[in-house]
mmCIF file of N, CA, C and O in Angstrom:
data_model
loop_
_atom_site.group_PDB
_atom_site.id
_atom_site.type_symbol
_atom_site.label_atom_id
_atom_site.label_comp_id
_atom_site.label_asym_id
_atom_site.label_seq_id
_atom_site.Cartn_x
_atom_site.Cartn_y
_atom_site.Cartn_z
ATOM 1 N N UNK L 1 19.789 5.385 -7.316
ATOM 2 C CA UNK L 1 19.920 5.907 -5.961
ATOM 3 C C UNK L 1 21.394 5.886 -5.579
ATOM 4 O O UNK L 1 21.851 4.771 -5.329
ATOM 5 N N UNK L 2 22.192 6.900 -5.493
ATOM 6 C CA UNK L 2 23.092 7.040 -4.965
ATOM 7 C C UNK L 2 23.772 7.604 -3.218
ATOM 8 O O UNK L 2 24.826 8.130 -2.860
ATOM 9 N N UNK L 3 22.531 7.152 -2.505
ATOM 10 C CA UNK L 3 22.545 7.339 -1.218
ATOM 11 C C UNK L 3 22.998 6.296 -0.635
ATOM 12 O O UNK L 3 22.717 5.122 -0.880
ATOM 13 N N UNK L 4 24.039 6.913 0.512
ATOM 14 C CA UNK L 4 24.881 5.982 1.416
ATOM 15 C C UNK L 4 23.798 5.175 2.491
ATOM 16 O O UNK L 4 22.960 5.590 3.291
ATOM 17 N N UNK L 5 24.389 3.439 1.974
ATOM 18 C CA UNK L 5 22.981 3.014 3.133
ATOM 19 C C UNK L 5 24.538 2.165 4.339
ATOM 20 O O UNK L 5 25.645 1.674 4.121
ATOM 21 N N UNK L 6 23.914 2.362 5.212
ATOM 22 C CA UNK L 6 24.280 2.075 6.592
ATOM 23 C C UNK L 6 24.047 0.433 6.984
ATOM 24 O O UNK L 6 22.943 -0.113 6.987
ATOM 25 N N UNK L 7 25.271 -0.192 7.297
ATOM 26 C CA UNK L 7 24.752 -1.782 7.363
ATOM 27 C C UNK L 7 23.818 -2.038 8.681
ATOM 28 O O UNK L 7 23.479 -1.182 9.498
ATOM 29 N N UNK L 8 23.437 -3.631 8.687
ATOM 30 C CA UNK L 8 22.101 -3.801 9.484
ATOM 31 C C UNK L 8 22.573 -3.649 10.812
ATOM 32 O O UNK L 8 23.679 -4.157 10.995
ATOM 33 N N UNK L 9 22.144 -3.192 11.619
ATOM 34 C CA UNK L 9 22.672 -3.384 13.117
ATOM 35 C C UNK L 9 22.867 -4.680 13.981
ATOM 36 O O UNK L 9 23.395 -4.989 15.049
ATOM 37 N N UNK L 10 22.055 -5.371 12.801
ATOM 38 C CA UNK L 10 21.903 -6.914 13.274
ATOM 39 C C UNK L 10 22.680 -8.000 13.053
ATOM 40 O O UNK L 10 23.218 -8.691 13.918
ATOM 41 N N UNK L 11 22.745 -8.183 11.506
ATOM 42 C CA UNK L 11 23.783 -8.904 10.660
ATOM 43 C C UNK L 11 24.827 -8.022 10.412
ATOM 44 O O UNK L 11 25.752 -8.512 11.059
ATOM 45 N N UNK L 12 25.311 -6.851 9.778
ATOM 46 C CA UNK L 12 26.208 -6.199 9.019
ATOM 47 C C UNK L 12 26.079 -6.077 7.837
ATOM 48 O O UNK L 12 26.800 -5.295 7.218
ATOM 49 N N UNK L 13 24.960 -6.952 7.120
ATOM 50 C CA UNK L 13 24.908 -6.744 5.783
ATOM 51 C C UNK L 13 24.636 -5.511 4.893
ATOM 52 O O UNK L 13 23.508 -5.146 5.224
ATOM 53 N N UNK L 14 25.007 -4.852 4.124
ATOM 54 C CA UNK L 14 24.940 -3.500 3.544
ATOM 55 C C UNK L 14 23.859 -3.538 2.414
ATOM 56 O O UNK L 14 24.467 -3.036 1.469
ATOM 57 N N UNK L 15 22.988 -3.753 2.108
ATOM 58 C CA UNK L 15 21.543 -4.671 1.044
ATOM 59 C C UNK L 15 20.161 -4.400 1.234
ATOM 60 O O UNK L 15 19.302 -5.274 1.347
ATOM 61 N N UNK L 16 19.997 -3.394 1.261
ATOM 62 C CA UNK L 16 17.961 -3.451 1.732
ATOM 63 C C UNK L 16 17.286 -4.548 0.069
ATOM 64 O O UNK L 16 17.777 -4.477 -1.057
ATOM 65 N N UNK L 17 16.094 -5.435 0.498
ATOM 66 C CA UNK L 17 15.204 -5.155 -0.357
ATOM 67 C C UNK L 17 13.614 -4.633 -0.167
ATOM 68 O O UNK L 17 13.074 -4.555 0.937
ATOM 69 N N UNK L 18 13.107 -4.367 -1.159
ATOM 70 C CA UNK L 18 12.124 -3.271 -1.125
ATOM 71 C C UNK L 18 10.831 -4.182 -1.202
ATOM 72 O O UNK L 18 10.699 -5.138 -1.966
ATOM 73 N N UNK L 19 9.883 -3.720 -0.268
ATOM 74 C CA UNK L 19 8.273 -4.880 -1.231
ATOM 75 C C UNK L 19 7.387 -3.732 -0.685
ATOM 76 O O UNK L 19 7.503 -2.866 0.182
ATOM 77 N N UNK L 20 6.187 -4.223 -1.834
ATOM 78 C CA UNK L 20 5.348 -3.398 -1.206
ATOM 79 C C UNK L 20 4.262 -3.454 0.128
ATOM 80 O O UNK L 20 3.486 -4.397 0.281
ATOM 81 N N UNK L 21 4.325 -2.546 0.854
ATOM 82 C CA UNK L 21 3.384 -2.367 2.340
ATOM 83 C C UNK L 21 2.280 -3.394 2.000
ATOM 84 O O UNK L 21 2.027 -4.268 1.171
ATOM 85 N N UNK L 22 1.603 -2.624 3.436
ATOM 86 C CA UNK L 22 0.423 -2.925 3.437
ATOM 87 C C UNK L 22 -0.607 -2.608 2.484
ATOM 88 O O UNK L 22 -1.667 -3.179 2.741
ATOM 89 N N UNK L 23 -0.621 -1.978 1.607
ATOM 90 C CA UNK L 23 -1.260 -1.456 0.239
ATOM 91 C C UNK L 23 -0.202 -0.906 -0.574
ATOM 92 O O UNK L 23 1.017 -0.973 -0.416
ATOM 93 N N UNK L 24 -0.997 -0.267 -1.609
ATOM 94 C CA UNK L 24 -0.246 -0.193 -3.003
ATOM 95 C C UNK L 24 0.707 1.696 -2.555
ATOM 96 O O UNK L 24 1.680 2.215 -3.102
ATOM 97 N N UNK L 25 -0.058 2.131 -1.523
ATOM 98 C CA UNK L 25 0.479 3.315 -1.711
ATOM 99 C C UNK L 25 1.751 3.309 0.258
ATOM 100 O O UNK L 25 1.831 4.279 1.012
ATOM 101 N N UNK L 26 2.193 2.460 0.391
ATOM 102 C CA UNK L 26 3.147 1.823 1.067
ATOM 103 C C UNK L 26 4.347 1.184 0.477
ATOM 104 O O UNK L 26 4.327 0.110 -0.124
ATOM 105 N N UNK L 27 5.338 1.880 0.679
ATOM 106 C CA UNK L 27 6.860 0.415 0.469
ATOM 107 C C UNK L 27 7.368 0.015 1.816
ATOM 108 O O UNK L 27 6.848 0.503 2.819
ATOM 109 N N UNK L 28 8.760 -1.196 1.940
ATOM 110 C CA UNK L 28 8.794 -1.142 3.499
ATOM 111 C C UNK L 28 10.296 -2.011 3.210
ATOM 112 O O UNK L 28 10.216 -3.229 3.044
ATOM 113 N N UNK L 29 11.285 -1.516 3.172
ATOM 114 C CA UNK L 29 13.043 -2.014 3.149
ATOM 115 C C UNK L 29 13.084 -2.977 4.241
ATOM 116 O O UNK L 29 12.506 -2.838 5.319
ATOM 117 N N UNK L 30 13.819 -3.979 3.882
ATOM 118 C CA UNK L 30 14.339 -4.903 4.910
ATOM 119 C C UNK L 30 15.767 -5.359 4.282
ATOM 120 O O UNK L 30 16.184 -5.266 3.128
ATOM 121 N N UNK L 31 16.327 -5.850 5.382
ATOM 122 C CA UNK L 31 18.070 -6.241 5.362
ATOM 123 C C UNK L 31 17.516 -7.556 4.284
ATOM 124 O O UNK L 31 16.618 -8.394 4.361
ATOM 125 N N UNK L 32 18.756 -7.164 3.101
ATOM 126 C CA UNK L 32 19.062 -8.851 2.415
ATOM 127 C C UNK L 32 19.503 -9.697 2.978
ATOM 128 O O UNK L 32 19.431 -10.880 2.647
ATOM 129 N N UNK L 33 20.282 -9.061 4.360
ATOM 130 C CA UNK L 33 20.970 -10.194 5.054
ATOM 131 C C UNK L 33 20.146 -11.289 6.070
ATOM 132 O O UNK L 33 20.529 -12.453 6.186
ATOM 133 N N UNK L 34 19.145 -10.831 6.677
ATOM 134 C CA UNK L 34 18.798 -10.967 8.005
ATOM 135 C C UNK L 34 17.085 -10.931 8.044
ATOM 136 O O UNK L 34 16.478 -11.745 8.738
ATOM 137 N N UNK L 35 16.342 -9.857 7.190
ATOM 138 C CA UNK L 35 14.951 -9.805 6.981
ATOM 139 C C UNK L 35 14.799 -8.523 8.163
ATOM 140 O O UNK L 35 13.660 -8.470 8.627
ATOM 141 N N UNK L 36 15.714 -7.542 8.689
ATOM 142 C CA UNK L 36 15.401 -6.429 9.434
ATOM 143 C C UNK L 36 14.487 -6.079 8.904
ATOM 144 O O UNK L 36 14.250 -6.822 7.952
ATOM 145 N N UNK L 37 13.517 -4.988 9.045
ATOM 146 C CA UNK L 37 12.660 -4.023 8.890
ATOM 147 C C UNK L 37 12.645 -2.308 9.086
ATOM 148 O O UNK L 37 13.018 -1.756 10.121
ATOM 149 N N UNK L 38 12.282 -1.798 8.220
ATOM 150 C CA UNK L 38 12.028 -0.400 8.804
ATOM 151 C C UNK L 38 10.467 -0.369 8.951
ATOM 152 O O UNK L 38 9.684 -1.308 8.810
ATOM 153 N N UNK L 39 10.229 0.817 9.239
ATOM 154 C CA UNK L 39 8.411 0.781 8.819
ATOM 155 C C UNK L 39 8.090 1.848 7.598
ATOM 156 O O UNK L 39 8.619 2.906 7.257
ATOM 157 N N UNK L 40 7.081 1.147 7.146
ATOM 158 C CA UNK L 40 6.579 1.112 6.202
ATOM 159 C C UNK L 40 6.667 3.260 5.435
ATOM 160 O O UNK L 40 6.025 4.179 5.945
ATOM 161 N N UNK L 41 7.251 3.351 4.688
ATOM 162 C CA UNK L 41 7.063 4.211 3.829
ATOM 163 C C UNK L 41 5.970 4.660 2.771
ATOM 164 O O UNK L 41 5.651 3.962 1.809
ATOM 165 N N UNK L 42 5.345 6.109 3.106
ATOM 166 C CA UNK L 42 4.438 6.633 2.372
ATOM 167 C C UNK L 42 5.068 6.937 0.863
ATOM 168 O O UNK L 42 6.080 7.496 0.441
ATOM 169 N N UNK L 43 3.674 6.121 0.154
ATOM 170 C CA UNK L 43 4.257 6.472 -1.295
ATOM 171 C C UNK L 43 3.618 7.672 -1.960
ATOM 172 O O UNK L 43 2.404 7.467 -1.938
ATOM 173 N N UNK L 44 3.882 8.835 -2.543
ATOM 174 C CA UNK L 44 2.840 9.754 -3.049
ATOM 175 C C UNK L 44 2.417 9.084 -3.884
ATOM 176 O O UNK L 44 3.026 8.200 -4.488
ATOM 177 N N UNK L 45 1.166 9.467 -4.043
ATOM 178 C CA UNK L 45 0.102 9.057 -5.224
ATOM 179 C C UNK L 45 -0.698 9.611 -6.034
ATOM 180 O O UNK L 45 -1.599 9.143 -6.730
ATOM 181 N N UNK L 46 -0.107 11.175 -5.826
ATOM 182 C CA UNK L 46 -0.945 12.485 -6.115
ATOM 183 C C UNK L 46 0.049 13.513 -6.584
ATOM 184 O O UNK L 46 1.047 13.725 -5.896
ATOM 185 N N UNK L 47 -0.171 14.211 -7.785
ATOM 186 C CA UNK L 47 0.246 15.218 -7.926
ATOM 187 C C UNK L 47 1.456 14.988 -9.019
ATOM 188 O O UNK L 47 1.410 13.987 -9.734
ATOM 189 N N UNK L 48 2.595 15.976 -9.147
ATOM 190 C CA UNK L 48 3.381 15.396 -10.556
ATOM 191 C C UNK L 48 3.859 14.224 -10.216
ATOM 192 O O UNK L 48 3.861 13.668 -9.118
ATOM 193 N N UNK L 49 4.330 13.832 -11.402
ATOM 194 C CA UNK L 49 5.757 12.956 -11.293
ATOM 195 C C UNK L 49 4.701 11.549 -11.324
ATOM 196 O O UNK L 49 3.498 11.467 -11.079
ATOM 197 N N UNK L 50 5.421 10.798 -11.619
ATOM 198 C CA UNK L 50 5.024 9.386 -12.401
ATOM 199 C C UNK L 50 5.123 8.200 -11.492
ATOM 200 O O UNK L 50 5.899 8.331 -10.546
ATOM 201 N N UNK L 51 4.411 6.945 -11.619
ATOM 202 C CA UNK L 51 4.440 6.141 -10.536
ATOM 203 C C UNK L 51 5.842 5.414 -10.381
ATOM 204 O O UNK L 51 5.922 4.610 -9.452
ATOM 205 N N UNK L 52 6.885 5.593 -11.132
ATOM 206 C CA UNK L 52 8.621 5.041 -10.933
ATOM 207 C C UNK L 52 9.142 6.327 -10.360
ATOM 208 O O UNK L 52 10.252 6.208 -9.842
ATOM 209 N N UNK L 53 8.613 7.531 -10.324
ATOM 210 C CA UNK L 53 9.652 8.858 -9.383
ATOM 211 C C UNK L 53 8.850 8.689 -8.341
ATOM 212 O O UNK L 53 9.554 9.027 -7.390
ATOM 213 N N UNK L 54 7.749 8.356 -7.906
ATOM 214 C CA UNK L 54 7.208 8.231 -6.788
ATOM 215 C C UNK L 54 7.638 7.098 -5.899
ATOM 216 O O UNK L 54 7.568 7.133 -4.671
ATOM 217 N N UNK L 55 8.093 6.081 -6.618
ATOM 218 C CA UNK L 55 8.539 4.829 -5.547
ATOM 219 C C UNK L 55 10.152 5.436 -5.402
ATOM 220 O O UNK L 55 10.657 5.619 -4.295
ATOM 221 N N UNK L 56 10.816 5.693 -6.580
ATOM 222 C CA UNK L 56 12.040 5.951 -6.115
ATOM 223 C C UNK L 56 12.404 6.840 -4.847
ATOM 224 O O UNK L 56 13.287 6.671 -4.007
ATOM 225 N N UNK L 57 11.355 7.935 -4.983
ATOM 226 C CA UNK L 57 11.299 8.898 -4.192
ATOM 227 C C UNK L 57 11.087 8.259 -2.851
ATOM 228 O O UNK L 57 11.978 8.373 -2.010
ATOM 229 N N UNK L 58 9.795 7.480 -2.523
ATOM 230 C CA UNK L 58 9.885 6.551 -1.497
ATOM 231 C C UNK L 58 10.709 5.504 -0.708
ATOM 232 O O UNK L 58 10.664 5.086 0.449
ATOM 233 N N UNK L 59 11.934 5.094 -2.427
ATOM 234 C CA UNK L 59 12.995 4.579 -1.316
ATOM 235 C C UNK L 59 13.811 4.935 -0.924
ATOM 236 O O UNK L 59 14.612 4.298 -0.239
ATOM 237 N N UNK L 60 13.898 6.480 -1.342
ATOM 238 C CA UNK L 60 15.339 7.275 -0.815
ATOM 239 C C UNK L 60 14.571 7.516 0.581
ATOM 240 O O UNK L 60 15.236 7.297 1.594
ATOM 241 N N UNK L 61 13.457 7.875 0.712
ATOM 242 C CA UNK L 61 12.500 7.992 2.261
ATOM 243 C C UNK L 61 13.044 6.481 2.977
ATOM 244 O O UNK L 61 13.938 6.524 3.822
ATOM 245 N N UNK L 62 12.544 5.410 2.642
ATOM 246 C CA UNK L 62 12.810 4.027 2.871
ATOM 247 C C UNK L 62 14.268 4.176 3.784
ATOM 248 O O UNK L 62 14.352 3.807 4.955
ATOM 249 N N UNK L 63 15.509 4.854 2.923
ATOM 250 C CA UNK L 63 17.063 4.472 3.093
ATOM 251 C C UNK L 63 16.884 5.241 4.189
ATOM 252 O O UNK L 63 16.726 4.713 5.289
ATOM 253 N N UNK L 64 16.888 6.990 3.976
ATOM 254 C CA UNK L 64 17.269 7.478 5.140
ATOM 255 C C UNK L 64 16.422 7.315 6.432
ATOM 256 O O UNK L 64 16.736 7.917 7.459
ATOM 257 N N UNK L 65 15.110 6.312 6.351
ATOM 258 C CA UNK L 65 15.343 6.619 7.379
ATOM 259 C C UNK L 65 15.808 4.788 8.346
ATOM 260 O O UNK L 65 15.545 4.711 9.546
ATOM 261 N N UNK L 66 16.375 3.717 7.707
ATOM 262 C CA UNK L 66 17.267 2.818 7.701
ATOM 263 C C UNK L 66 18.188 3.483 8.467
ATOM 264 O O UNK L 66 18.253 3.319 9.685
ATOM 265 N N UNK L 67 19.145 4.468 7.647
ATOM 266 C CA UNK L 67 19.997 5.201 8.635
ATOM 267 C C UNK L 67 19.893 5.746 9.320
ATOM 268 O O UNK L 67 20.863 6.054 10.014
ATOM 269 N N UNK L 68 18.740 6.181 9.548
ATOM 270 C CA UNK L 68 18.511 7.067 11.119
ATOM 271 C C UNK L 68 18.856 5.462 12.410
ATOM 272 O O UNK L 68 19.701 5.200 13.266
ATOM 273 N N UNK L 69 17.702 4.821 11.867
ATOM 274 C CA UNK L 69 18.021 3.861 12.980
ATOM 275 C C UNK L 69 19.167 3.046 12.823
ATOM 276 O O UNK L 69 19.105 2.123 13.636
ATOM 277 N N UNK L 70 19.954 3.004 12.283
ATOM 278 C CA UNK L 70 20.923 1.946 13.078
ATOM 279 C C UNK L 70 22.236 2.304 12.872
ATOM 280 O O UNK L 70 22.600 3.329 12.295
ATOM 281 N N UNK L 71 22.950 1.448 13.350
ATOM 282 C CA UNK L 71 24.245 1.481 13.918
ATOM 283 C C UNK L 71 25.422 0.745 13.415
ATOM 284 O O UNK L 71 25.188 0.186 12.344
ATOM 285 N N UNK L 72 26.657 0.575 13.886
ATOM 286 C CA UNK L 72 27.175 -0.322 13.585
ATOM 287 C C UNK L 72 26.847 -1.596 14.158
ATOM 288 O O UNK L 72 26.192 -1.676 15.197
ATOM 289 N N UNK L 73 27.300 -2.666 13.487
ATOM 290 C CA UNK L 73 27.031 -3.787 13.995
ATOM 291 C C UNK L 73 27.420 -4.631 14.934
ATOM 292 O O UNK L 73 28.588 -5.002 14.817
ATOM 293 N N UNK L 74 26.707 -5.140 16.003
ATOM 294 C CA UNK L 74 26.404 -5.497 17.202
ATOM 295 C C UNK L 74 27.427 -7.103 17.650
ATOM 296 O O UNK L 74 27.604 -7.514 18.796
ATOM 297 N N UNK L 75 27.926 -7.709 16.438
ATOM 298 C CA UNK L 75 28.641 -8.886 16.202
ATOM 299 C C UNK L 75 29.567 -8.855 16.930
ATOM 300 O O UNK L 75 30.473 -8.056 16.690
ATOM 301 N N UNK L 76 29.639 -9.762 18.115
ATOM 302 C CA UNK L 76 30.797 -10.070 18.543
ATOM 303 C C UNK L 76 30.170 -9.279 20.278
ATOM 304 O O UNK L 76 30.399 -10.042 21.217
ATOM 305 N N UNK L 77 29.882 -8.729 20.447
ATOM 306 C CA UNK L 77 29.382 -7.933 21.446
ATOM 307 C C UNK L 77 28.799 -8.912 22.717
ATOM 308 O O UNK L 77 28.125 -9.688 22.040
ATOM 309 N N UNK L 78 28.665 -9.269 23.803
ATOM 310 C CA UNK L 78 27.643 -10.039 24.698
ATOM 311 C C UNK L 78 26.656 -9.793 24.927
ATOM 312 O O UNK L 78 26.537 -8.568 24.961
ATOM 313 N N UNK L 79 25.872 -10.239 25.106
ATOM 314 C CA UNK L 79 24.483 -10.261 24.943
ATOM 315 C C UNK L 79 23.412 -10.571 26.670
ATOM 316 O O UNK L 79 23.307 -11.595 27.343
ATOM 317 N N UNK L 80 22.729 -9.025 26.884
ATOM 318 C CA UNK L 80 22.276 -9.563 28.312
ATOM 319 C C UNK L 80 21.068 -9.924 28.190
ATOM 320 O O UNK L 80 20.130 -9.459 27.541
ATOM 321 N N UNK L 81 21.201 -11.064 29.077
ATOM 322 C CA UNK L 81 19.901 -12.104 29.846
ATOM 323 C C UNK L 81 19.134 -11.404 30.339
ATOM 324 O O UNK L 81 19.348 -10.324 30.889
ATOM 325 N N UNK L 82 17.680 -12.219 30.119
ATOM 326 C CA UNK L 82 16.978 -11.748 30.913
ATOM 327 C C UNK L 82 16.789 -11.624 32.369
ATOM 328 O O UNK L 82 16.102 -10.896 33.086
ATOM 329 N N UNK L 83 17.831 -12.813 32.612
ATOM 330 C CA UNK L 83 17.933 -13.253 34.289
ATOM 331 C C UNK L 83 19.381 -12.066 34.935
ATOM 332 O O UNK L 83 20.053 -12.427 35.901
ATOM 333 N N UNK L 84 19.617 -10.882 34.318
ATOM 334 C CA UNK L 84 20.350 -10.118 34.715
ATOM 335 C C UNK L 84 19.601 -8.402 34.876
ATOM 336 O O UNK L 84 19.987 -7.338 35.360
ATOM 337 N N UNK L 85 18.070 -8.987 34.014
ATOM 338 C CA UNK L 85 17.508 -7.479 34.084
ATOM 339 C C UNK L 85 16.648 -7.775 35.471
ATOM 340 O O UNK L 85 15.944 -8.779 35.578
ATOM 341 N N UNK L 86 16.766 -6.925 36.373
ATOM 342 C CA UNK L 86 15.972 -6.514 37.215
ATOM 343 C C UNK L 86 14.602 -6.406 37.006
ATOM 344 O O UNK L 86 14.111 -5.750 36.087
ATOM 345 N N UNK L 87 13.588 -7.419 38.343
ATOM 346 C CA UNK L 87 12.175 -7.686 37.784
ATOM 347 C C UNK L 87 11.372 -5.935 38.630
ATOM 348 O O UNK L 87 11.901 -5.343 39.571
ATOM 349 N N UNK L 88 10.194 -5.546 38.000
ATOM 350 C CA UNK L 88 9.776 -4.718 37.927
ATOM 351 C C UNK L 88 9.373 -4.312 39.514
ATOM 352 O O UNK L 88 8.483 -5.055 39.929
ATOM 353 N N UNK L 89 9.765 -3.432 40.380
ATOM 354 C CA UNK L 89 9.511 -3.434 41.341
ATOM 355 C C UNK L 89 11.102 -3.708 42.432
ATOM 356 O O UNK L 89 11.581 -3.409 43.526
ATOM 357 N N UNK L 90 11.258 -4.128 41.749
ATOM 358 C CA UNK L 90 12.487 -4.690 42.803
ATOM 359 C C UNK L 90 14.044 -4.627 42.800
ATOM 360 O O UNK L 90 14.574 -4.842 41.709
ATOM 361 N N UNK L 91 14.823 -4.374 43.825
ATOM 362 C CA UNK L 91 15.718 -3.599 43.677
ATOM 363 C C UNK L 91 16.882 -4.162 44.662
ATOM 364 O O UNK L 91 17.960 -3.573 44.742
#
């Protein structure tokens, strides 16, 4: 896989590892750094191509969409309280 992966938004770490879903035809990337998550990726299970082009295929699905969600990393940034969010109703 030679696709650019995007570090965690959480930690910074640049590292997914891969396990499998909730069943066999699921994968699901998380940060090496931190244990982030994406959700869970459909694996094909049908049709050409062999059960190692099908997972690969699933983790290039897995990466991009890692990079859809996130960002640079959040380190160093302040962090708001809950006692600064406004309670529901009130103003």
């Amino acid at each position: 896989m030679s696709q650019e992966l995007k570090p965690c938004p959480f930690c910074g770490h640049v590292g997914l590892d891969f396990a499998e879903g909730s069943t066999f035809r699921w994968v699901q990337a998380s940060c090496g750094g931190c244990g982030a998550t994406t959700g869970e990726t459909r694996i094909q299970t049908l049709g050409e191509g062999s059960k190692e082009e099908w997972m690969e295929e699933a983790k290039r699905d897995a990466i991009a969409a890692w990079n859809r969600r996130t960002s640079p990393p959040l380190i160093g940034l302040p962090v708001i309280g809950p006692s600064l969010i406004p309670a529901h109703g009130s103003a």
